[in-house]
mmCIF file of C-alpha atoms in Angstrom:
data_model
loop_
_atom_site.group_PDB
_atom_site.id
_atom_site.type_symbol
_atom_site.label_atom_id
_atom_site.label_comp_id
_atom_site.label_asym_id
_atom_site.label_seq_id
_atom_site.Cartn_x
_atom_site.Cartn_y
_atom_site.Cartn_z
ATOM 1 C CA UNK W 681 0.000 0.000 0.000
ATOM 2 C CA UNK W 682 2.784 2.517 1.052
ATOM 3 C CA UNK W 683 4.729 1.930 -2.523
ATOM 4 C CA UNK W 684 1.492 2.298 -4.372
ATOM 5 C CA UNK W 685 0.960 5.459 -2.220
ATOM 6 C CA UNK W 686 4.167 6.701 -3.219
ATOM 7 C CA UNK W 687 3.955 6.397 -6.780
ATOM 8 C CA UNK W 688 0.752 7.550 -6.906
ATOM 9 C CA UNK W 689 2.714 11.027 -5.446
ATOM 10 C CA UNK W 690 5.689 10.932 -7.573
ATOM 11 C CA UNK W 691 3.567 9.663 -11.266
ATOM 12 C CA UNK W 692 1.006 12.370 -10.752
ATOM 13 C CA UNK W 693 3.635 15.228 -10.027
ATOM 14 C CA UNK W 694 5.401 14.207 -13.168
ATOM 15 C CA UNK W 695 2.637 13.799 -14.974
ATOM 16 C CA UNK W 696 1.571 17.452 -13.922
ATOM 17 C CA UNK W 697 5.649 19.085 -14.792
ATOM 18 C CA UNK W 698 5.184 17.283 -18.217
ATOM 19 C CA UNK W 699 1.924 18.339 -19.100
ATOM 20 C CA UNK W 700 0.775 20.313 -22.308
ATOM 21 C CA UNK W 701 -2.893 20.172 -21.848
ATOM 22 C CA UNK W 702 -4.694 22.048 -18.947
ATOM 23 C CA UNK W 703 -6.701 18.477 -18.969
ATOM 24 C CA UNK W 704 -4.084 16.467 -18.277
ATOM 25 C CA UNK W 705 -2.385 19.001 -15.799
ATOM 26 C CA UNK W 706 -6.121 18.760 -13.707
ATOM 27 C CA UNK W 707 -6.123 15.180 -13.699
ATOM 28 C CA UNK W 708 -2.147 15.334 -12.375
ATOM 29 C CA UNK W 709 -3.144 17.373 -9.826
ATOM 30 C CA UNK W 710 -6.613 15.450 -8.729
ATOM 31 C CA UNK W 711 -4.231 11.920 -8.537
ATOM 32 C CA UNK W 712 -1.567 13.814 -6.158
ATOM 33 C CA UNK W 713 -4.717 14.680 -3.993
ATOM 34 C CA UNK W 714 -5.593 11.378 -4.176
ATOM 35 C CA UNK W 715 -2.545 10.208 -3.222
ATOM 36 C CA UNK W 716 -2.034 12.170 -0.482
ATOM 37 C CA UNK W 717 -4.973 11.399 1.554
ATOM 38 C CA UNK W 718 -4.093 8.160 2.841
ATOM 39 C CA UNK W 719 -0.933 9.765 4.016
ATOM 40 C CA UNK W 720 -2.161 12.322 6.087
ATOM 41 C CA UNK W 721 -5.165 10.171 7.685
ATOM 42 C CA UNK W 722 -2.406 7.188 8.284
ATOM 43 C CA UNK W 723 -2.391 8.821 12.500
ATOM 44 C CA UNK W 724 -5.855 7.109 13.691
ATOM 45 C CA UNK W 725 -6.773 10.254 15.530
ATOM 46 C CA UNK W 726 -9.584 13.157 14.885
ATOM 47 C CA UNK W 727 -7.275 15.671 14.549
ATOM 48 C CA UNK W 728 -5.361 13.995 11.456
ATOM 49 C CA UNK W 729 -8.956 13.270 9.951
ATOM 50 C CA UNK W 730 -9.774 16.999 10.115
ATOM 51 C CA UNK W 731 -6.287 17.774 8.693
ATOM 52 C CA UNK W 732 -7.545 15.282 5.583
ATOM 53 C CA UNK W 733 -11.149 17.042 5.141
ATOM 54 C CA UNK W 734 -9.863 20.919 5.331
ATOM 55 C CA UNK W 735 -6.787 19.307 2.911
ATOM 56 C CA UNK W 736 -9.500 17.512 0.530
ATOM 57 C CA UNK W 737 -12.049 20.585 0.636
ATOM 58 C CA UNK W 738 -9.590 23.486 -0.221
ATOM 59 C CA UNK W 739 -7.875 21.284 -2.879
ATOM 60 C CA UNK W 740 -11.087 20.161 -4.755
ATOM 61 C CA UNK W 741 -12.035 24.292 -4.506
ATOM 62 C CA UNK W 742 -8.928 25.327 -6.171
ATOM 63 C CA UNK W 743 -9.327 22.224 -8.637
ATOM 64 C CA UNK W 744 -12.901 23.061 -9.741
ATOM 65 C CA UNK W 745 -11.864 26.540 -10.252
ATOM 66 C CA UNK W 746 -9.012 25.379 -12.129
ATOM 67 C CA UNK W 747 -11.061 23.588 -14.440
ATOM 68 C CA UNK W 748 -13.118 26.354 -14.685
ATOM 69 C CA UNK W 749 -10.377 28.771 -15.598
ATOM 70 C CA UNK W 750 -9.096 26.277 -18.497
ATOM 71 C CA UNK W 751 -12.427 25.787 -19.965
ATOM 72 C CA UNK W 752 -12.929 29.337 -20.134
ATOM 73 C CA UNK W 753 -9.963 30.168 -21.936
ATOM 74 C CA UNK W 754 -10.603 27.035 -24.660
ATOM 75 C CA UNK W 755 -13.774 28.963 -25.287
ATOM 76 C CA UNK W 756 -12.657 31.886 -25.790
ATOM 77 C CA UNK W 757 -9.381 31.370 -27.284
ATOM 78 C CA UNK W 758 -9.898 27.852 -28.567
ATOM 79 C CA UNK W 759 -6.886 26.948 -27.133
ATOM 80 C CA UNK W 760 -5.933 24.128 -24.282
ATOM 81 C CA UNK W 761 -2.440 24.043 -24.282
ATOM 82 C CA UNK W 762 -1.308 25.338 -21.097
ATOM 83 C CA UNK W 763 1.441 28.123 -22.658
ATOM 84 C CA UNK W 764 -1.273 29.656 -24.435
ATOM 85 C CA UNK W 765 -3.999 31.545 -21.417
ATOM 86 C CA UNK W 766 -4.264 34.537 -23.233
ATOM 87 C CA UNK W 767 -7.757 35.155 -21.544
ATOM 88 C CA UNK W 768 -6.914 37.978 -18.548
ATOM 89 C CA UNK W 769 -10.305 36.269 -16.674
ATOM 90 C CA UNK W 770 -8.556 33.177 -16.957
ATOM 91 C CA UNK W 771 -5.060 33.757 -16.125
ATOM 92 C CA UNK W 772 -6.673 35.713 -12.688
ATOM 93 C CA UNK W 773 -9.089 32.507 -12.147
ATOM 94 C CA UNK W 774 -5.395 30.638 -12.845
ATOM 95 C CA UNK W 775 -3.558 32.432 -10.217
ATOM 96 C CA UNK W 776 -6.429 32.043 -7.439
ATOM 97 C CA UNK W 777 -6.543 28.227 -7.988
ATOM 98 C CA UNK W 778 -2.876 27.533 -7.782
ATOM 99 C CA UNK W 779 -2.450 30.501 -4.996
ATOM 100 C CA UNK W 780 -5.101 27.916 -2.816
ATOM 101 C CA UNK W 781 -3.108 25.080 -3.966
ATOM 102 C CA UNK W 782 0.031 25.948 -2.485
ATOM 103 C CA UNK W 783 -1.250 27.936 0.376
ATOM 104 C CA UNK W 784 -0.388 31.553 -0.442
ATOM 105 C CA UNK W 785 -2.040 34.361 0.977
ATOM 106 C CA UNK W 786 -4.825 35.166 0.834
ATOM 107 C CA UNK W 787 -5.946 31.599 0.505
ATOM 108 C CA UNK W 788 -3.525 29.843 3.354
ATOM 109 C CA UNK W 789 -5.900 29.544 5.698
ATOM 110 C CA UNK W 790 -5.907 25.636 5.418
ATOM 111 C CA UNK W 791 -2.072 24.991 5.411
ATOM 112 C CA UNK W 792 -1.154 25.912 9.287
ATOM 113 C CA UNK W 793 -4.285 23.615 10.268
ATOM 114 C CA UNK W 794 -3.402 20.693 8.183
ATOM 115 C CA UNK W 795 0.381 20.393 9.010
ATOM 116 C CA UNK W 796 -0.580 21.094 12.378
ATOM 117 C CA UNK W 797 -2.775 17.732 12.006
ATOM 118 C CA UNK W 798 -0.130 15.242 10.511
ATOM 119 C CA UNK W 799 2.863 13.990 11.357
ATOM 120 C CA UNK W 800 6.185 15.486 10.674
ATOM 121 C CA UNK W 801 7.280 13.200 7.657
ATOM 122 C CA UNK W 802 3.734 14.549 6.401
ATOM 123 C CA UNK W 803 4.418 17.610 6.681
ATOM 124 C CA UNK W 804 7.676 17.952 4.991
ATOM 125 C CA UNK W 805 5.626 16.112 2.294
ATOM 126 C CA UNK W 806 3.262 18.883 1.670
ATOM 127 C CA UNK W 807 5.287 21.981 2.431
ATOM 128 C CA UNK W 808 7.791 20.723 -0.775
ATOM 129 C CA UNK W 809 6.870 17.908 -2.845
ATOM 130 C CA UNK W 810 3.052 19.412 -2.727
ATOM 131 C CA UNK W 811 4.487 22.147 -4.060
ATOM 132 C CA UNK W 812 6.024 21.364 -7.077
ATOM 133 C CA UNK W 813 3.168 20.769 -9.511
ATOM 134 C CA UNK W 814 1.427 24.060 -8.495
ATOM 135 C CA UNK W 815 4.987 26.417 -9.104
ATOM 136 C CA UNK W 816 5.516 24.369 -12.301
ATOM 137 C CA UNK W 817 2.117 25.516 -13.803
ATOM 138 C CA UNK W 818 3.049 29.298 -12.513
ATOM 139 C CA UNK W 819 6.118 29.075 -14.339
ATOM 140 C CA UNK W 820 4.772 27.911 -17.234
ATOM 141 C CA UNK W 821 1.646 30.453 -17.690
ATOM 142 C CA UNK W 822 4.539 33.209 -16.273
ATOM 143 C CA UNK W 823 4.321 34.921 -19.148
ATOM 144 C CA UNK W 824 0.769 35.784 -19.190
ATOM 145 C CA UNK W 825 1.029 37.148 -16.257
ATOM 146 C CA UNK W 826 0.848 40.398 -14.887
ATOM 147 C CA UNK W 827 3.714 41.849 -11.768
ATOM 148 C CA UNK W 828 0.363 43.668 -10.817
ATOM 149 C CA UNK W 829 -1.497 40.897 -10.315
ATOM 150 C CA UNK W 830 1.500 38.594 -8.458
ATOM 151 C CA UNK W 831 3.341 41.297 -6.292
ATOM 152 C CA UNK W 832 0.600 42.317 -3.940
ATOM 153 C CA UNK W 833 0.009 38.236 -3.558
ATOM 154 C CA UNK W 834 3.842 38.051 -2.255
ATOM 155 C CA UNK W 835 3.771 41.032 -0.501
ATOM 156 C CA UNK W 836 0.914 39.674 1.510
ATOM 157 C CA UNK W 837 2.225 36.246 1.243
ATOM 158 C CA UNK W 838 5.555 37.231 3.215
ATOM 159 C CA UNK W 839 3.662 39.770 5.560
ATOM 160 C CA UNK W 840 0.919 36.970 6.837
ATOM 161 C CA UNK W 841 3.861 34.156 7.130
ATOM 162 C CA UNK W 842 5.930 36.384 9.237
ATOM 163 C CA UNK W 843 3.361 37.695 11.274
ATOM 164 C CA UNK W 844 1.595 33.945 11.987
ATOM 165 C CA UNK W 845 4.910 33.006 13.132
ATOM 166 C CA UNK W 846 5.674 34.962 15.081
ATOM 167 C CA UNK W 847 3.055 33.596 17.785
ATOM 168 C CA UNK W 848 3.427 29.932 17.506
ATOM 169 C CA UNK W 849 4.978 27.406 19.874
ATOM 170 C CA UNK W 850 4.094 24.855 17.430
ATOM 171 C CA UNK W 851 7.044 24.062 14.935
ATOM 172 C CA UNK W 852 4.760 22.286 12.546
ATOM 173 C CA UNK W 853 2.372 25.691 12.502
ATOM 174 C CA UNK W 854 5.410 28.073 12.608
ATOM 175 C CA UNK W 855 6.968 25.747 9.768
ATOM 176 C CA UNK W 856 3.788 26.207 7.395
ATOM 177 C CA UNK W 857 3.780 30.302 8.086
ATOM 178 C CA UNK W 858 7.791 29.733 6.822
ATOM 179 C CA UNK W 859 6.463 28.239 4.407
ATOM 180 C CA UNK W 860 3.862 30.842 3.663
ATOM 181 C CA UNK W 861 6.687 33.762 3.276
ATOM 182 C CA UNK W 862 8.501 31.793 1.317
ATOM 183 C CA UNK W 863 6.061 31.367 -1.089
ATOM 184 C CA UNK W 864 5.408 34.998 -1.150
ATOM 185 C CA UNK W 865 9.497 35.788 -2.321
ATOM 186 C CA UNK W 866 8.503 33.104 -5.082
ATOM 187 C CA UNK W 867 5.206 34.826 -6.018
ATOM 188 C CA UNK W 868 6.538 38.732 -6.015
ATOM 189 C CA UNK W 869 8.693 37.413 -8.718
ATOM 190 C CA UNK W 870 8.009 34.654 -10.765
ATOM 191 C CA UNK W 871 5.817 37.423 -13.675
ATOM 192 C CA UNK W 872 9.891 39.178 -13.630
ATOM 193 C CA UNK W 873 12.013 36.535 -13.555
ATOM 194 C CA UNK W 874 10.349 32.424 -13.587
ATOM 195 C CA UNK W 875 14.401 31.237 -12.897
ATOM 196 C CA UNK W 876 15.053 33.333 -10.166
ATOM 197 C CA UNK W 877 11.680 31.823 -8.627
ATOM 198 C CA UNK W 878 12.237 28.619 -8.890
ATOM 199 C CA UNK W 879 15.771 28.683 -7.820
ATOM 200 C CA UNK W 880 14.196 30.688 -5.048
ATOM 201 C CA UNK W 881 11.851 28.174 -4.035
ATOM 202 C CA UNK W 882 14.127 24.578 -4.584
ATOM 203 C CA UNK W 883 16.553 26.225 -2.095
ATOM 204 C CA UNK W 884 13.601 26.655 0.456
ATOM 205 C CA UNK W 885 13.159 22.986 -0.283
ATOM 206 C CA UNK W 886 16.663 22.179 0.169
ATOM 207 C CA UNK W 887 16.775 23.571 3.494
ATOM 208 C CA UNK W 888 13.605 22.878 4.612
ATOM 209 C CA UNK W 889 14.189 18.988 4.264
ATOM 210 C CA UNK W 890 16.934 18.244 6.358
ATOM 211 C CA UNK W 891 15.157 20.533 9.065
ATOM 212 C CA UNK W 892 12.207 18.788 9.047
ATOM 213 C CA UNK W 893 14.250 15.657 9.226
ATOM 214 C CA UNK W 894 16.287 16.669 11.908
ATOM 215 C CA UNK W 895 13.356 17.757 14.439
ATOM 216 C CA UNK W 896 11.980 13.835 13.213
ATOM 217 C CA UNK W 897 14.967 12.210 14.446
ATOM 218 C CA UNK W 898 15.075 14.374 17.797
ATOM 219 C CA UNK W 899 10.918 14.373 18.127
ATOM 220 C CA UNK W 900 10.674 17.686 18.492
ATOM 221 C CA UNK W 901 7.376 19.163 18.166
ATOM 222 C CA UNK W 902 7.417 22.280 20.376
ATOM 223 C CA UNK W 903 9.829 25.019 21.545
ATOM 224 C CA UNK W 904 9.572 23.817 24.461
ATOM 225 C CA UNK W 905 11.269 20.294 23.367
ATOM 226 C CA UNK W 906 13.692 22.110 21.296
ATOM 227 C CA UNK W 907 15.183 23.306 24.782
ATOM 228 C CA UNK W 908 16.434 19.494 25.481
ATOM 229 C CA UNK W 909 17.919 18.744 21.979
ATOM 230 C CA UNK W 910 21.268 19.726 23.290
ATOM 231 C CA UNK W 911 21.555 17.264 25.747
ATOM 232 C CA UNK W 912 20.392 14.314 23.321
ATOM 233 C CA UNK W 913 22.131 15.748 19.783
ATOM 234 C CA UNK W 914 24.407 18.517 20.530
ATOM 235 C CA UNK W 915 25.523 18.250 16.455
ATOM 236 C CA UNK W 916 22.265 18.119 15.289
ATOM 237 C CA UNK W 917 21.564 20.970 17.572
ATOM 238 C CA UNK W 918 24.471 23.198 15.712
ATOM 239 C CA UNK W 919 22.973 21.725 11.927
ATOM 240 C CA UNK W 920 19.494 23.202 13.044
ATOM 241 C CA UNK W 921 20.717 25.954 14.465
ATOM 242 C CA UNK W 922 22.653 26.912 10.933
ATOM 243 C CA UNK W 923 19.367 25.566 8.692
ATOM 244 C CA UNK W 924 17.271 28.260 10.968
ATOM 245 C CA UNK W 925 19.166 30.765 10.062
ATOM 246 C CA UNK W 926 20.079 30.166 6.581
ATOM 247 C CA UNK W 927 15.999 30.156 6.148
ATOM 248 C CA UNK W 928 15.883 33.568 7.447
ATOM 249 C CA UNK W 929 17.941 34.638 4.582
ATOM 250 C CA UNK W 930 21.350 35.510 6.473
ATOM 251 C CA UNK W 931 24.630 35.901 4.960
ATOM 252 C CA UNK W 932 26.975 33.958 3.759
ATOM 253 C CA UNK W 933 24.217 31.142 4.208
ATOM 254 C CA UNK W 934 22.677 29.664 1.226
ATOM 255 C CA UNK W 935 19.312 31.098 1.962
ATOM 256 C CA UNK W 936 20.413 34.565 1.297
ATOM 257 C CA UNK W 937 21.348 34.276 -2.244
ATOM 258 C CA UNK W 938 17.671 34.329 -3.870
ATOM 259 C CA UNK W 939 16.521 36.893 -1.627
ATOM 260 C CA UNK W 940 19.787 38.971 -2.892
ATOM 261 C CA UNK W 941 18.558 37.971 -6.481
ATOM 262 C CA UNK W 942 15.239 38.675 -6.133
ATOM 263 C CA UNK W 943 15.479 42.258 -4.503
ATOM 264 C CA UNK W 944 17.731 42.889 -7.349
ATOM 265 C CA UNK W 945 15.424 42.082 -10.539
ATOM 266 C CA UNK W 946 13.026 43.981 -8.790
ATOM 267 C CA UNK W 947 15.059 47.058 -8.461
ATOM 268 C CA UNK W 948 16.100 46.237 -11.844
ATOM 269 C CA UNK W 949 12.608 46.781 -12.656
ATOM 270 C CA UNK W 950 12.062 49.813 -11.085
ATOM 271 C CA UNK W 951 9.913 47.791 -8.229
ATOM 272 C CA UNK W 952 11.953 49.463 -5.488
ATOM 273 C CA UNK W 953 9.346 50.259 -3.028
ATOM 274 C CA UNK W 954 8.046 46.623 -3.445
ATOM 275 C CA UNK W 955 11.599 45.279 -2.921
ATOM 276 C CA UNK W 956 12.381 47.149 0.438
ATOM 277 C CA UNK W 957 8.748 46.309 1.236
ATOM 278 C CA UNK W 958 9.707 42.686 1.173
ATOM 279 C CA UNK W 959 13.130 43.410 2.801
ATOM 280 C CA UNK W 960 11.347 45.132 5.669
ATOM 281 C CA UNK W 961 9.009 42.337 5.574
ATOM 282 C CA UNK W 962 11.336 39.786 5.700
ATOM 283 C CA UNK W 963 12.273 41.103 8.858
ATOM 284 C CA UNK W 964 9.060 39.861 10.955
ATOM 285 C CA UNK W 965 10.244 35.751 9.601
ATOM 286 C CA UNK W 966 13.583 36.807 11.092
ATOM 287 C CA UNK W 967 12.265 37.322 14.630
ATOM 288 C CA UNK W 968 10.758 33.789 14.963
ATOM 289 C CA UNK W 969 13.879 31.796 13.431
ATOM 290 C CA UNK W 970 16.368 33.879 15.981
ATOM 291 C CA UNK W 971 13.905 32.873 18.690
ATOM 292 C CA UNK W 972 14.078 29.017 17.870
ATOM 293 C CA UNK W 973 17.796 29.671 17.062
ATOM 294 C CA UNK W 974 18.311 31.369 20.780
ATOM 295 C CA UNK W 975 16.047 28.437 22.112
ATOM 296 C CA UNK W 976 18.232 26.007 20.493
ATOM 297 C CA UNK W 977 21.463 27.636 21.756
ATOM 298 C CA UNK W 978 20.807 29.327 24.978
ATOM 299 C CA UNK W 979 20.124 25.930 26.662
ATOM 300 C CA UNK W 980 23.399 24.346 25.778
ATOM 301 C CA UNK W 981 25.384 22.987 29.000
ATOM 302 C CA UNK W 982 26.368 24.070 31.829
ATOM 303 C CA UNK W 983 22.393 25.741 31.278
ATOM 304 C CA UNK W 984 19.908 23.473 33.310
ATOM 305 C CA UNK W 985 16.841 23.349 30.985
ATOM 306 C CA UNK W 986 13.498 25.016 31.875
ATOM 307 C CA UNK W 987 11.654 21.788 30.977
ATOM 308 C CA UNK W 988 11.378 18.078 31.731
ATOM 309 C CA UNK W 989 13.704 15.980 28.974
ATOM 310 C CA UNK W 990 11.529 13.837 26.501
ATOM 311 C CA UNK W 991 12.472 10.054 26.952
ATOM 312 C CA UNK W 992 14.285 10.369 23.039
ATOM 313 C CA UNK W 993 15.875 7.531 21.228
ATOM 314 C CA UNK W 994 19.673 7.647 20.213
ATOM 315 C CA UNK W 995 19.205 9.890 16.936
ATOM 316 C CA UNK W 996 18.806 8.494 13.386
ATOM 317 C CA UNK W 997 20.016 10.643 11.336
ATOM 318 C CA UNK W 998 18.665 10.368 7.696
ATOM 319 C CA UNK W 999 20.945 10.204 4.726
ATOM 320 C CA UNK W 1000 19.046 12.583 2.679
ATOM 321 C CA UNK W 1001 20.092 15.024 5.520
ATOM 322 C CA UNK W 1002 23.735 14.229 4.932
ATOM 323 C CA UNK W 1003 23.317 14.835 1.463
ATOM 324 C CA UNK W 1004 21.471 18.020 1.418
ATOM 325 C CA UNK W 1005 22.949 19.933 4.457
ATOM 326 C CA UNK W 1006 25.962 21.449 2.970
ATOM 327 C CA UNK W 1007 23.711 22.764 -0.062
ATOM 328 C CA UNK W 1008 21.370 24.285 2.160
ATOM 329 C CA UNK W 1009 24.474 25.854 4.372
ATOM 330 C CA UNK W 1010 26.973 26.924 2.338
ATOM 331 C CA UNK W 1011 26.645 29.286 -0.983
ATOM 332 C CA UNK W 1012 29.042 27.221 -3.058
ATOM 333 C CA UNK W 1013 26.539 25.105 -5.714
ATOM 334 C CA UNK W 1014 24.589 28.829 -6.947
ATOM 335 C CA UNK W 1015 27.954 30.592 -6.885
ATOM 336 C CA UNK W 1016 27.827 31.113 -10.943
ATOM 337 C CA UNK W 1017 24.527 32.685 -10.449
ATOM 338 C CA UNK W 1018 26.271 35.233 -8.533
ATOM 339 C CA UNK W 1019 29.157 35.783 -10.539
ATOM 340 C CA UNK W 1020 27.381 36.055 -13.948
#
């Protein structure tokens, strides 16, 4: 059951990323929800059943609109090849449906509430696989679009996922509002420059993985827990401690360099206000990751922890996080980008 699961995922994202036909993209998209249902109802509890039906309703909205939007535009334009949404009603229908795919502001209501309903290993499964069949269909109907239309989605995007954060003591909630401001960098630009997005939003990816595996392996689900890693992990500690902050965007960290490319094509194209919007914005995410980064730190030894320890098992460390923590760390695999 768990292999069929799992190529259920992995056929219908590929069969989304090589689509022509807005048909074909739909059905892509309606096998990955599928899919994914099983996954996030595997926990026999009420809360992870909840997490399914909010999942299963928003996704089926943003589908039917979707369908909507495509049929439209073959109307009017006669047209269903996914390149060509030349209708401006369509290509706005477009951008709502995938914005409540992915959980972008205004429509990201659902994505706090679901990961805070699954497990981890679920939740690293929708904040970046999930992802990828949406951004692919942005990039591809980029064209069409309008910086008008996109910016004030990002801007909003980054200001709502930096503000939710800011009040959680839930790392799978304060995770999805990372995820949420993320998104928004991606959005603000992807009309300007598609590369710069999606290099943007595979480097979120990148770090976000090992992260999520990390707190896995050391059961963390809290701030609170995050206190005792220390004592159980003290390397993982310093990994998560570095993966925190290169999320925020700081220098020389990998993080930083699509923020520094993205704030650049947008002065570039005379979107200065919007850029030091973002910048300014950016700022709010930044509180939250220095507070888990000062929660991971501060309690190191000879520091007696605040809490009681969490009976943990002698850490497993994944070795997808072996492979992908010095990507997400250090600037050294986009340096070209840089240079050119």
């Amino acid at each position: 059951a768990l292999f069929m699961i799992t190529l259920g995922i992995i056929i219908s994202t590929l069969t989304v990323t090589s689509a022509n036909h807005w048909l074909t993209a739909w059905l892509g998209l309606e096998l990955n929800m599928i899919s994914i249902l099983p996954v996030i109802t595997k926990q026999k509890h009420p809360r992870s059943t909840e997490a399914a039906t909010k999942y299963f309703l928003t996704q089926a909205m943003a589908s039917a609109l979707m369908l909507f939007s495509s049929t439209l535009n073959a109307w009017q334009t006669g047209s269903w090849d996914i390149t060509q949404l030349n209708n401006k009603l369509s290509c706005i229908l477009m951008i709502s449906a995938l914005t409540m795919k992915m959980g972008a502001a205004p429509a990201h209501f659902w994505l706090p509430e679901v990961l805070q309903g699954s497990t981890l290993t679920t939740t690293l499964l929708i904040t970046t696989w999930q992802k990828i069949a949406p951004i692919t269909l942005l990039y591809m109907i980029s064209n069409h679009i309008q910086s008008n239309i996109l910016l004030p989605i990002g801007l909003l995007s980054i200001l709502v996922g930096g503000w939710g954060g800011i009040n959680q003591t839930q790392l799978r909630k304060m995770m999805a509002y990372s995820s949420i401001a993320h998104l928004g960098w991606t959005m603000a630009v992807i009309s300007i420059a598609p590369n710069i997005a999606l290099t943007n939003i595979f480097i979120y990816m990148t770090v976000s993985t090992p992260f999520f595996l990390l707190l896995t392996s050391s059961s963390s689900k809290t701030l609170q827990t995050m206190t005792t890693t220390w004592a159980h992990a003290p390397t993982a500690t310093i990994i998560m401690m570095l993966l925190l902050l290169s999320m925020a965007g700081l220098p020389p960290l990998t993080g930083f360099t699509p923020k520094l490319l993205i704030l650049d094509k947008l002065v570039m194209h005379k979107l200065t206000p919007a850029a030091t919007t973002m910048a300014i914005l950016s700022l709010l995410s930044l509180t939250f990751y220095l507070r888990t980064t000062y929660l991971l730190a501060s309690t190191t030894s000879p520091t007696t922890t605040q809490s009681t320890t969490l009976w943990r098992l002698k850490p497993n460390y994944h070795q997808i996080t072996t492979i992908l923590t010095p990507i997400a760390l250090f600037n050294i695999t986009i340096l070209p980008a840089l240079l050119t």
